Amino acid sequence: MKKVITYGTFDMIHQGHLNILKRAKALGDYLIVGVTSDDFDSRRGKINVQQSMIERVEGVKETGLADQIVIEEYEGQKIDDINRFGVDIFAIGSDWKGKFDYLSEFCKVVYLERTKGISSTKIRSQNNHLKLGLIGKAKRLWKIANEAVSINGIDIVGTSGAGYDRRLKKLNNYSFDQLIEKVDAVFIESDVKDRYEQIKYALERGKHVLCDLPMTIGRRQQHELLEIAKKNECILMSGIKTAYSTAYYRLLLMVKSGEIGDILSVETTCTSLNEISKIKKYQKNDIWSAMDAWGATALMPIFQILGTDYVDNTIISKKIDDYFDIFTKMDFVYKNAVATIKIGKGVKSEGEMIISGTKGYVYVPAPWWKTDYFEIRYEDQNKNKRFFYELEGEGFKYELVNFLRAINHGRTLSYTGNDVLEEISNVYDEFYNSDDISLI
């Protein structure tokens, strides 16, 4: 029996895929189809995939052409699969001509003519065209615009409130109302106090929203926005890029699976160094406080791992006026665990995350919020494990792609959870509006 193997992402399966599979099938008696895993696609920088691995596998199954389906998860697997399954022919599209000649040492390599005029990239671009606007004064908006360029189906229409940033000078700058009228969706990273009204205005006009956290100051307002989004059939998603990274997602899965036992402590630190002299001269809305810049990021893993039902919390802060903190430490006491965040703007510390359990602990080195690597450490160091997941660019692509995917699927893909969104907003409300804060 002559065995043939081919590989692909097979996203949104179309006639071009069918033709390749038919031609591969005709080369032998038994066709093995390798479908790339979500992680493998991400590590290769192919992040604008619209369907999950399960959906893509089902699509291949439904063709009736595959005798066997395998999941491609790592570099070098093609050689392993060829040897493991006794493959006679490796077949792949002609656009890869020459790329896989090295496999001829193990089997015959055949490059199949592709169907002209058909490509997954073109189909994704045509079917998922999204006009996106950028709102706010955050200095990293230009990074959003820069990374969006490589995503098929997203066009940045313009900005509102970011005209001062020369890196965005190629984009048209509109008033807030004007921009809302021109777009299908907005990315918001404006001043925290402005976000609630901006999000509400956009949702009530049928626009999808991707917003940095917190979206509001106060649990009630956050809940209200979620209800408005549901009523108007709009997508409202959090814009903390960390939540969408492969490394962070895998870390959460391992922790929750009991890999390090029962979790007793979570510690997160996020700081950035600005000269105190400059901070003291700050003009509101131009420089963010420690809380506005880092609070939501530091709080997110605590509430995702330990939940939101803590029994007590304390806040200690160093402020230069009633609003602007340069350092804040928060402690949360749970029934069976504790958590601590340290955030600073003008104060520098090691930006690491440590999750302590009864069997071991997770160590994520600085800067943990942009990690592509973490370790699980045990008492017996010989059992320690290291995990690497390539991070493409700054990581904004991942949240943009998932935002686009959520809009196309008509449902929010929860990478944060509504309970976490509401609790983060509640902590901000306590920080800014409660008298129960210790000052140093």
PDB file of N, CA, C and O in Angstrom, residues 293-349:
ATOM      1  N   ALA A 293      -1.765  52.842  34.661  1.00  0.00           N
ATOM      2  CA  ALA A 293      -0.863  52.185  33.722  1.00  0.00           C
ATOM      3  C   ALA A 293      -0.761  50.679  33.958  1.00  0.00           C
ATOM      4  O   ALA A 293      -0.698  49.898  33.001  1.00  0.00           O
ATOM      5  N   TRP A 294      -0.749  50.243  35.229  1.00  0.00           N
ATOM      6  CA  TRP A 294      -0.398  48.864  35.535  1.00  0.00           C
ATOM      7  C   TRP A 294      -1.425  48.079  36.354  1.00  0.00           C
ATOM      8  O   TRP A 294      -1.348  46.849  36.416  1.00  0.00           O
ATOM      9  N   GLY A 295      -2.362  48.772  36.987  1.00  0.00           N
ATOM     10  CA  GLY A 295      -3.241  48.093  37.934  1.00  0.00           C
ATOM     11  C   GLY A 295      -3.984  46.896  37.359  1.00  0.00           C
ATOM     12  O   GLY A 295      -3.967  45.799  37.933  1.00  0.00           O
ATOM     13  N   ALA A 296      -4.648  47.087  36.228  1.00  0.00           N
ATOM     14  CA  ALA A 296      -5.460  46.012  35.653  1.00  0.00           C
ATOM     15  C   ALA A 296      -4.601  44.821  35.244  1.00  0.00           C
ATOM     16  O   ALA A 296      -4.985  43.659  35.454  1.00  0.00           O
ATOM     17  N   THR A 297      -3.440  45.078  34.671  1.00  0.00           N
ATOM     18  CA  THR A 297      -2.550  43.992  34.256  1.00  0.00           C
ATOM     19  C   THR A 297      -2.102  43.162  35.455  1.00  0.00           C
ATOM     20  O   THR A 297      -2.096  41.928  35.408  1.00  0.00           O
ATOM     21  N   ALA A 298      -1.741  43.826  36.540  1.00  0.00           N
ATOM     22  CA  ALA A 298      -1.279  43.111  37.734  1.00  0.00           C
ATOM     23  C   ALA A 298      -2.404  42.341  38.412  1.00  0.00           C
ATOM     24  O   ALA A 298      -2.182  41.262  38.985  1.00  0.00           O
ATOM     25  N   LEU A 299      -3.621  42.880  38.370  1.00  0.00           N
ATOM     26  CA  LEU A 299      -4.765  42.244  39.027  1.00  0.00           C
ATOM     27  C   LEU A 299      -5.292  41.032  38.254  1.00  0.00           C
ATOM     28  O   LEU A 299      -5.787  40.071  38.850  1.00  0.00           O
ATOM     29  N   MET A 300      -5.201  41.066  36.947  1.00  0.00           N
ATOM     30  CA  MET A 300      -5.831  40.043  36.108  1.00  0.00           C
ATOM     31  C   MET A 300      -5.478  38.608  36.491  1.00  0.00           C
ATOM     32  O   MET A 300      -6.376  37.778  36.704  1.00  0.00           O
ATOM     33  N   PRO A 301      -4.196  38.222  36.585  1.00  0.00           N
ATOM     34  CA  PRO A 301      -3.899  36.826  36.915  1.00  0.00           C
ATOM     35  C   PRO A 301      -4.372  36.414  38.306  1.00  0.00           C
ATOM     36  O   PRO A 301      -4.712  35.245  38.529  1.00  0.00           O
ATOM     37  N   ILE A 302      -4.394  37.355  39.235  1.00  0.00           N
ATOM     38  CA  ILE A 302      -4.874  37.024  40.579  1.00  0.00           C
ATOM     39  C   ILE A 302      -6.332  36.590  40.533  1.00  0.00           C
ATOM     40  O   ILE A 302      -6.703  35.550  41.086  1.00  0.00           O
ATOM     41  N   PHE A 303      -7.164  37.376  39.854  1.00  0.00           N
ATOM     42  CA  PHE A 303      -8.588  37.054  39.797  1.00  0.00           C
ATOM     43  C   PHE A 303      -8.863  35.868  38.879  1.00  0.00           C
ATOM     44  O   PHE A 303      -9.826  35.133  39.096  1.00  0.00           O
ATOM     45  N   GLN A 304      -8.030  35.659  37.871  1.00  0.00           N
ATOM     46  CA  GLN A 304      -8.227  34.501  36.997  1.00  0.00           C
ATOM     47  C   GLN A 304      -7.832  33.199  37.685  1.00  0.00           C
ATOM     48  O   GLN A 304      -8.434  32.158  37.436  1.00  0.00           O
ATOM     49  N   ILE A 305      -6.828  33.250  38.547  1.00  0.00           N
ATOM     50  CA  ILE A 305      -6.347  32.035  39.216  1.00  0.00           C
ATOM     51  C   ILE A 305      -7.095  31.767  40.526  1.00  0.00           C
ATOM     52  O   ILE A 305      -7.535  30.635  40.780  1.00  0.00           O
ATOM     53  N   LEU A 306      -7.241  32.790  41.349  1.00  0.00           N
ATOM     54  CA  LEU A 306      -7.838  32.606  42.676  1.00  0.00           C
ATOM     55  C   LEU A 306      -9.323  32.960  42.722  1.00  0.00           C
ATOM     56  O   LEU A 306      -9.995  32.657  43.705  1.00  0.00           O
ATOM     57  N   GLY A 307      -9.830  33.602  41.681  1.00  0.00           N
ATOM     58  CA  GLY A 307     -11.228  34.006  41.689  1.00  0.00           C
ATOM     59  C   GLY A 307     -11.413  35.397  42.275  1.00  0.00           C
ATOM     60  O   GLY A 307     -10.450  36.074  42.655  1.00  0.00           O
ATOM     61  N   THR A 308     -12.644  35.826  42.368  1.00  0.00           N
ATOM     62  CA  THR A 308     -12.947  37.186  42.823  1.00  0.00           C
ATOM     63  C   THR A 308     -13.560  37.230  44.221  1.00  0.00           C
ATOM     64  O   THR A 308     -13.890  38.296  44.722  1.00  0.00           O
ATOM     65  N   ASP A 309     -13.696  36.077  44.861  1.00  0.00           N
ATOM     66  CA  ASP A 309     -14.347  36.022  46.184  1.00  0.00           C
ATOM     67  C   ASP A 309     -13.321  36.094  47.316  1.00  0.00           C
ATOM     68  O   ASP A 309     -13.247  35.205  48.165  1.00  0.00           O
ATOM     69  N   TYR A 310     -12.535  37.141  47.344  1.00  0.00           N
ATOM     70  CA  TYR A 310     -11.600  37.306  48.452  1.00  0.00           C
ATOM     71  C   TYR A 310     -12.360  37.850  49.665  1.00  0.00           C
ATOM     72  O   TYR A 310     -13.423  38.469  49.534  1.00  0.00           O
ATOM     73  N   VAL A 311     -11.818  37.618  50.865  1.00  0.00           N
ATOM     74  CA  VAL A 311     -12.530  38.000  52.086  1.00  0.00           C
ATOM     75  C   VAL A 311     -12.052  39.330  52.647  1.00  0.00           C
ATOM     76  O   VAL A 311     -12.735  39.972  53.451  1.00  0.00           O
ATOM     77  N   ASP A 312     -10.858  39.781  52.208  1.00  0.00           N
ATOM     78  CA  ASP A 312     -10.348  41.060  52.712  1.00  0.00           C
ATOM     79  C   ASP A 312      -9.260  41.557  51.765  1.00  0.00           C
ATOM     80  O   ASP A 312      -8.617  40.766  51.065  1.00  0.00           O
ATOM     81  N   ASN A 313      -9.077  42.867  51.740  1.00  0.00           N
ATOM     82  CA  ASN A 313      -7.973  43.420  50.959  1.00  0.00           C
ATOM     83  C   ASN A 313      -7.491  44.716  51.591  1.00  0.00           C
ATOM     84  O   ASN A 313      -8.252  45.414  52.272  1.00  0.00           O
ATOM     85  N   THR A 314      -6.224  45.026  51.379  1.00  0.00           N
ATOM     86  CA  THR A 314      -5.646  46.275  51.878  1.00  0.00           C
ATOM     87  C   THR A 314      -4.891  46.955  50.739  1.00  0.00           C
ATOM     88  O   THR A 314      -4.322  46.286  49.864  1.00  0.00           O
ATOM     89  N   ILE A 315      -4.888  48.281  50.771  1.00  0.00           N
ATOM     90  CA  ILE A 315      -4.214  49.068  49.742  1.00  0.00           C
ATOM     91  C   ILE A 315      -3.294  50.074  50.419  1.00  0.00           C
ATOM     92  O   ILE A 315      -3.715  50.833  51.292  1.00  0.00           O
ATOM     93  N   ILE A 316      -2.029  50.063  50.018  1.00  0.00           N
ATOM     94  CA  ILE A 316      -1.047  51.027  50.513  1.00  0.00           C
ATOM     95  C   ILE A 316      -0.468  51.742  49.301  1.00  0.00           C
ATOM     96  O   ILE A 316      -0.047  51.102  48.333  1.00  0.00           O
ATOM     97  N   SER A 317      -0.448  53.080  49.333  1.00  0.00           N
ATOM     98  CA  SER A 317      -0.065  53.817  48.143  1.00  0.00           C
ATOM     99  C   SER A 317       0.819  55.024  48.475  1.00  0.00           C
ATOM    100  O   SER A 317       0.687  55.631  49.532  1.00  0.00           O
ATOM    101  N   LYS A 318       1.707  55.340  47.542  1.00  0.00           N
ATOM    102  CA  LYS A 318       2.509  56.540  47.605  1.00  0.00           C
ATOM    103  C   LYS A 318       2.023  57.465  46.488  1.00  0.00           C
ATOM    104  O   LYS A 318       2.155  57.148  45.305  1.00  0.00           O
ATOM    105  N   LYS A 319       1.430  58.614  46.866  1.00  0.00           N
ATOM    106  CA  LYS A 319       0.856  59.525  45.885  1.00  0.00           C
ATOM    107  C   LYS A 319       1.562  60.874  45.935  1.00  0.00           C
ATOM    108  O   LYS A 319       2.058  61.293  46.978  1.00  0.00           O
ATOM    109  N   ILE A 320       1.561  61.556  44.767  1.00  0.00           N
ATOM    110  CA  ILE A 320       2.095  62.912  44.754  1.00  0.00           C
ATOM    111  C   ILE A 320       0.966  63.938  44.755  1.00  0.00           C
ATOM    112  O   ILE A 320       1.218  65.127  44.885  1.00  0.00           O
ATOM    113  N   ASP A 321      -0.283  63.469  44.607  1.00  0.00           N
ATOM    114  CA  ASP A 321      -1.467  64.306  44.832  1.00  0.00           C
ATOM    115  C   ASP A 321      -2.647  63.366  45.028  1.00  0.00           C
ATOM    116  O   ASP A 321      -2.479  62.160  45.164  1.00  0.00           O
ATOM    117  N   ASP A 322      -3.864  63.886  45.050  1.00  0.00           N
ATOM    118  CA  ASP A 322      -5.030  63.053  45.335  1.00  0.00           C
ATOM    119  C   ASP A 322      -5.254  61.977  44.277  1.00  0.00           C
ATOM    120  O   ASP A 322      -5.903  60.965  44.534  1.00  0.00           O
ATOM    121  N   TYR A 323      -4.707  62.191  43.072  1.00  0.00           N
ATOM    122  CA  TYR A 323      -4.987  61.265  41.962  1.00  0.00           C
ATOM    123  C   TYR A 323      -3.790  60.391  41.607  1.00  0.00           C
ATOM    124  O   TYR A 323      -3.917  59.185  41.425  1.00  0.00           O
ATOM    125  N   PHE A 324      -2.611  60.992  41.523  1.00  0.00           N
ATOM    126  CA  PHE A 324      -1.477  60.333  40.896  1.00  0.00           C
ATOM    127  C   PHE A 324      -0.648  59.550  41.914  1.00  0.00           C
ATOM    128  O   PHE A 324      -0.022  60.123  42.798  1.00  0.00           O
ATOM    129  N   ASP A 325      -0.633  58.221  41.776  1.00  0.00           N
ATOM    130  CA  ASP A 325       0.213  57.371  42.615  1.00  0.00           C
ATOM    131  C   ASP A 325       1.455  56.985  41.826  1.00  0.00           C
ATOM    132  O   ASP A 325       1.395  56.727  40.619  1.00  0.00           O
ATOM    133  N   ILE A 326       2.591  56.958  42.510  1.00  0.00           N
ATOM    134  CA  ILE A 326       3.816  56.473  41.870  1.00  0.00           C
ATOM    135  C   ILE A 326       4.144  55.050  42.311  1.00  0.00           C
ATOM    136  O   ILE A 326       4.946  54.366  41.673  1.00  0.00           O
ATOM    137  N   PHE A 327       3.505  54.592  43.386  1.00  0.00           N
ATOM    138  CA  PHE A 327       3.697  53.223  43.846  1.00  0.00           C
ATOM    139  C   PHE A 327       2.471  52.796  44.645  1.00  0.00           C
ATOM    140  O   PHE A 327       1.961  53.556  45.481  1.00  0.00           O
ATOM    141  N   THR A 328       2.000  51.592  44.375  1.00  0.00           N
ATOM    142  CA  THR A 328       0.867  51.048  45.128  1.00  0.00           C
ATOM    143  C   THR A 328       1.072  49.552  45.352  1.00  0.00           C
ATOM    144  O   THR A 328       1.504  48.836  44.434  1.00  0.00           O
ATOM    145  N   LYS A 329       0.772  49.113  46.552  1.00  0.00           N
ATOM    146  CA  LYS A 329       0.824  47.694  46.905  1.00  0.00           C
ATOM    147  C   LYS A 329      -0.552  47.282  47.400  1.00  0.00           C
ATOM    148  O   LYS A 329      -1.157  47.970  48.227  1.00  0.00           O
ATOM    149  N   MET A 330      -1.067  46.188  46.867  1.00  0.00           N
ATOM    150  CA  MET A 330      -2.365  45.667  47.290  1.00  0.00           C
ATOM    151  C   MET A 330      -2.204  44.226  47.745  1.00  0.00           C
ATOM    152  O   MET A 330      -1.492  43.439  47.109  1.00  0.00           O
ATOM    153  N   ASP A 331      -2.864  43.892  48.841  1.00  0.00           N
ATOM    154  CA  ASP A 331      -2.885  42.517  49.349  1.00  0.00           C
ATOM    155  C   ASP A 331      -4.326  42.021  49.398  1.00  0.00           C
ATOM    156  O   ASP A 331      -5.218  42.748  49.861  1.00  0.00           O
ATOM    157  N   PHE A 332      -4.525  40.785  48.950  1.00  0.00           N
ATOM    158  CA  PHE A 332      -5.846  40.171  48.960  1.00  0.00           C
ATOM    159  C   PHE A 332      -5.788  38.877  49.775  1.00  0.00           C
ATOM    160  O   PHE A 332      -4.877  38.061  49.591  1.00  0.00           O
ATOM    161  N   VAL A 333      -6.733  38.730  50.668  1.00  0.00           N
ATOM    162  CA  VAL A 333      -6.802  37.532  51.507  1.00  0.00           C
ATOM    163  C   VAL A 333      -8.015  36.708  51.083  1.00  0.00           C
ATOM    164  O   VAL A 333      -9.151  37.203  51.066  1.00  0.00           O
ATOM    165  N   TYR A 334      -7.770  35.462  50.699  1.00  0.00           N
ATOM    166  CA  TYR A 334      -8.824  34.513  50.345  1.00  0.00           C
ATOM    167  C   TYR A 334      -8.991  33.514  51.488  1.00  0.00           C
ATOM    168  O   TYR A 334      -8.203  33.499  52.441  1.00  0.00           O
ATOM    169  N   LYS A 335      -9.971  32.685  51.384  1.00  0.00           N
ATOM    170  CA  LYS A 335     -10.211  31.691  52.414  1.00  0.00           C
ATOM    171  C   LYS A 335      -9.013  30.754  52.576  1.00  0.00           C
ATOM    172  O   LYS A 335      -8.647  30.380  53.688  1.00  0.00           O
ATOM    173  N   ASN A 336      -8.382  30.389  51.433  1.00  0.00           N
ATOM    174  CA  ASN A 336      -7.265  29.448  51.496  1.00  0.00           C
ATOM    175  C   ASN A 336      -6.030  29.926  50.744  1.00  0.00           C
ATOM    176  O   ASN A 336      -5.178  29.119  50.362  1.00  0.00           O
ATOM    177  N   ALA A 337      -5.934  31.231  50.503  1.00  0.00           N
ATOM    178  CA  ALA A 337      -4.790  31.741  49.740  1.00  0.00           C
ATOM    179  C   ALA A 337      -4.621  33.238  49.966  1.00  0.00           C
ATOM    180  O   ALA A 337      -5.490  33.898  50.549  1.00  0.00           O
ATOM    181  N   VAL A 338      -3.505  33.762  49.483  1.00  0.00           N
ATOM    182  CA  VAL A 338      -3.253  35.203  49.543  1.00  0.00           C
ATOM    183  C   VAL A 338      -2.690  35.646  48.193  1.00  0.00           C
ATOM    184  O   VAL A 338      -2.187  34.829  47.407  1.00  0.00           O
ATOM    185  N   ALA A 339      -2.766  36.951  47.938  1.00  0.00           N
ATOM    186  CA  ALA A 339      -2.219  37.496  46.694  1.00  0.00           C
ATOM    187  C   ALA A 339      -1.696  38.901  46.935  1.00  0.00           C
ATOM    188  O   ALA A 339      -2.208  39.621  47.804  1.00  0.00           O
ATOM    189  N   THR A 340      -0.699  39.293  46.157  1.00  0.00           N
ATOM    190  CA  THR A 340      -0.104  40.626  46.288  1.00  0.00           C
ATOM    191  C   THR A 340       0.223  41.178  44.907  1.00  0.00           C
ATOM    192  O   THR A 340       0.743  40.456  44.048  1.00  0.00           O
ATOM    193  N   ILE A 341      -0.095  42.474  44.712  1.00  0.00           N
ATOM    194  CA  ILE A 341       0.395  43.161  43.523  1.00  0.00           C
ATOM    195  C   ILE A 341       1.239  44.348  43.960  1.00  0.00           C
ATOM    196  O   ILE A 341       0.959  44.976  44.981  1.00  0.00           O
ATOM    197  N   LYS A 342       2.279  44.634  43.181  1.00  0.00           N
ATOM    198  CA  LYS A 342       3.077  45.847  43.372  1.00  0.00           C
ATOM    199  C   LYS A 342       3.178  46.527  42.015  1.00  0.00           C
ATOM    200  O   LYS A 342       3.609  45.904  41.043  1.00  0.00           O
ATOM    201  N   ILE A 343       2.768  47.802  41.969  1.00  0.00           N
ATOM    202  CA  ILE A 343       2.803  48.542  40.717  1.00  0.00           C
ATOM    203  C   ILE A 343       3.503  49.878  40.948  1.00  0.00           C
ATOM    204  O   ILE A 343       3.385  50.471  42.019  1.00  0.00           O
ATOM    205  N   GLY A 344       4.246  50.350  39.948  1.00  0.00           N
ATOM    206  CA  GLY A 344       4.977  51.595  40.125  1.00  0.00           C
ATOM    207  C   GLY A 344       5.130  52.367  38.835  1.00  0.00           C
ATOM    208  O   GLY A 344       5.289  51.791  37.753  1.00  0.00           O
ATOM    209  N   LYS A 345       5.075  53.676  38.943  1.00  0.00           N
ATOM    210  CA  LYS A 345       5.367  54.590  37.832  1.00  0.00           C
ATOM    211  C   LYS A 345       6.335  55.627  38.398  1.00  0.00           C
ATOM    212  O   LYS A 345       5.942  56.552  39.091  1.00  0.00           O
ATOM    213  N   GLY A 346       7.621  55.421  38.145  1.00  0.00           N
ATOM    214  CA  GLY A 346       8.640  56.225  38.791  1.00  0.00           C
ATOM    215  C   GLY A 346       9.355  55.442  39.862  1.00  0.00           C
ATOM    216  O   GLY A 346      10.198  55.959  40.590  1.00  0.00           O
ATOM    217  N   VAL A 347       9.017  54.147  39.969  1.00  0.00           N
ATOM    218  CA  VAL A 347       9.663  53.230  40.909  1.00  0.00           C
ATOM    219  C   VAL A 347       9.991  51.964  40.132  1.00  0.00           C
ATOM    220  O   VAL A 347       9.171  51.494  39.343  1.00  0.00           O
ATOM    221  N   LYS A 348      11.154  51.413  40.320  1.00  0.00           N
ATOM    222  CA  LYS A 348      11.543  50.232  39.553  1.00  0.00           C
ATOM    223  C   LYS A 348      11.757  49.032  40.446  1.00  0.00           C
ATOM    224  O   LYS A 348      12.380  49.126  41.503  1.00  0.00           O
ATOM    225  N   SER A 349      11.206  47.901  40.015  1.00  0.00           N
ATOM    226  CA  SER A 349      11.400  46.635  40.710  1.00  0.00           C
ATOM    227  C   SER A 349      11.413  45.525  39.670  1.00  0.00           C
ATOM    228  O   SER A 349      11.114  45.762  38.487  1.00  0.00           O
TER     229      SER A 349
END
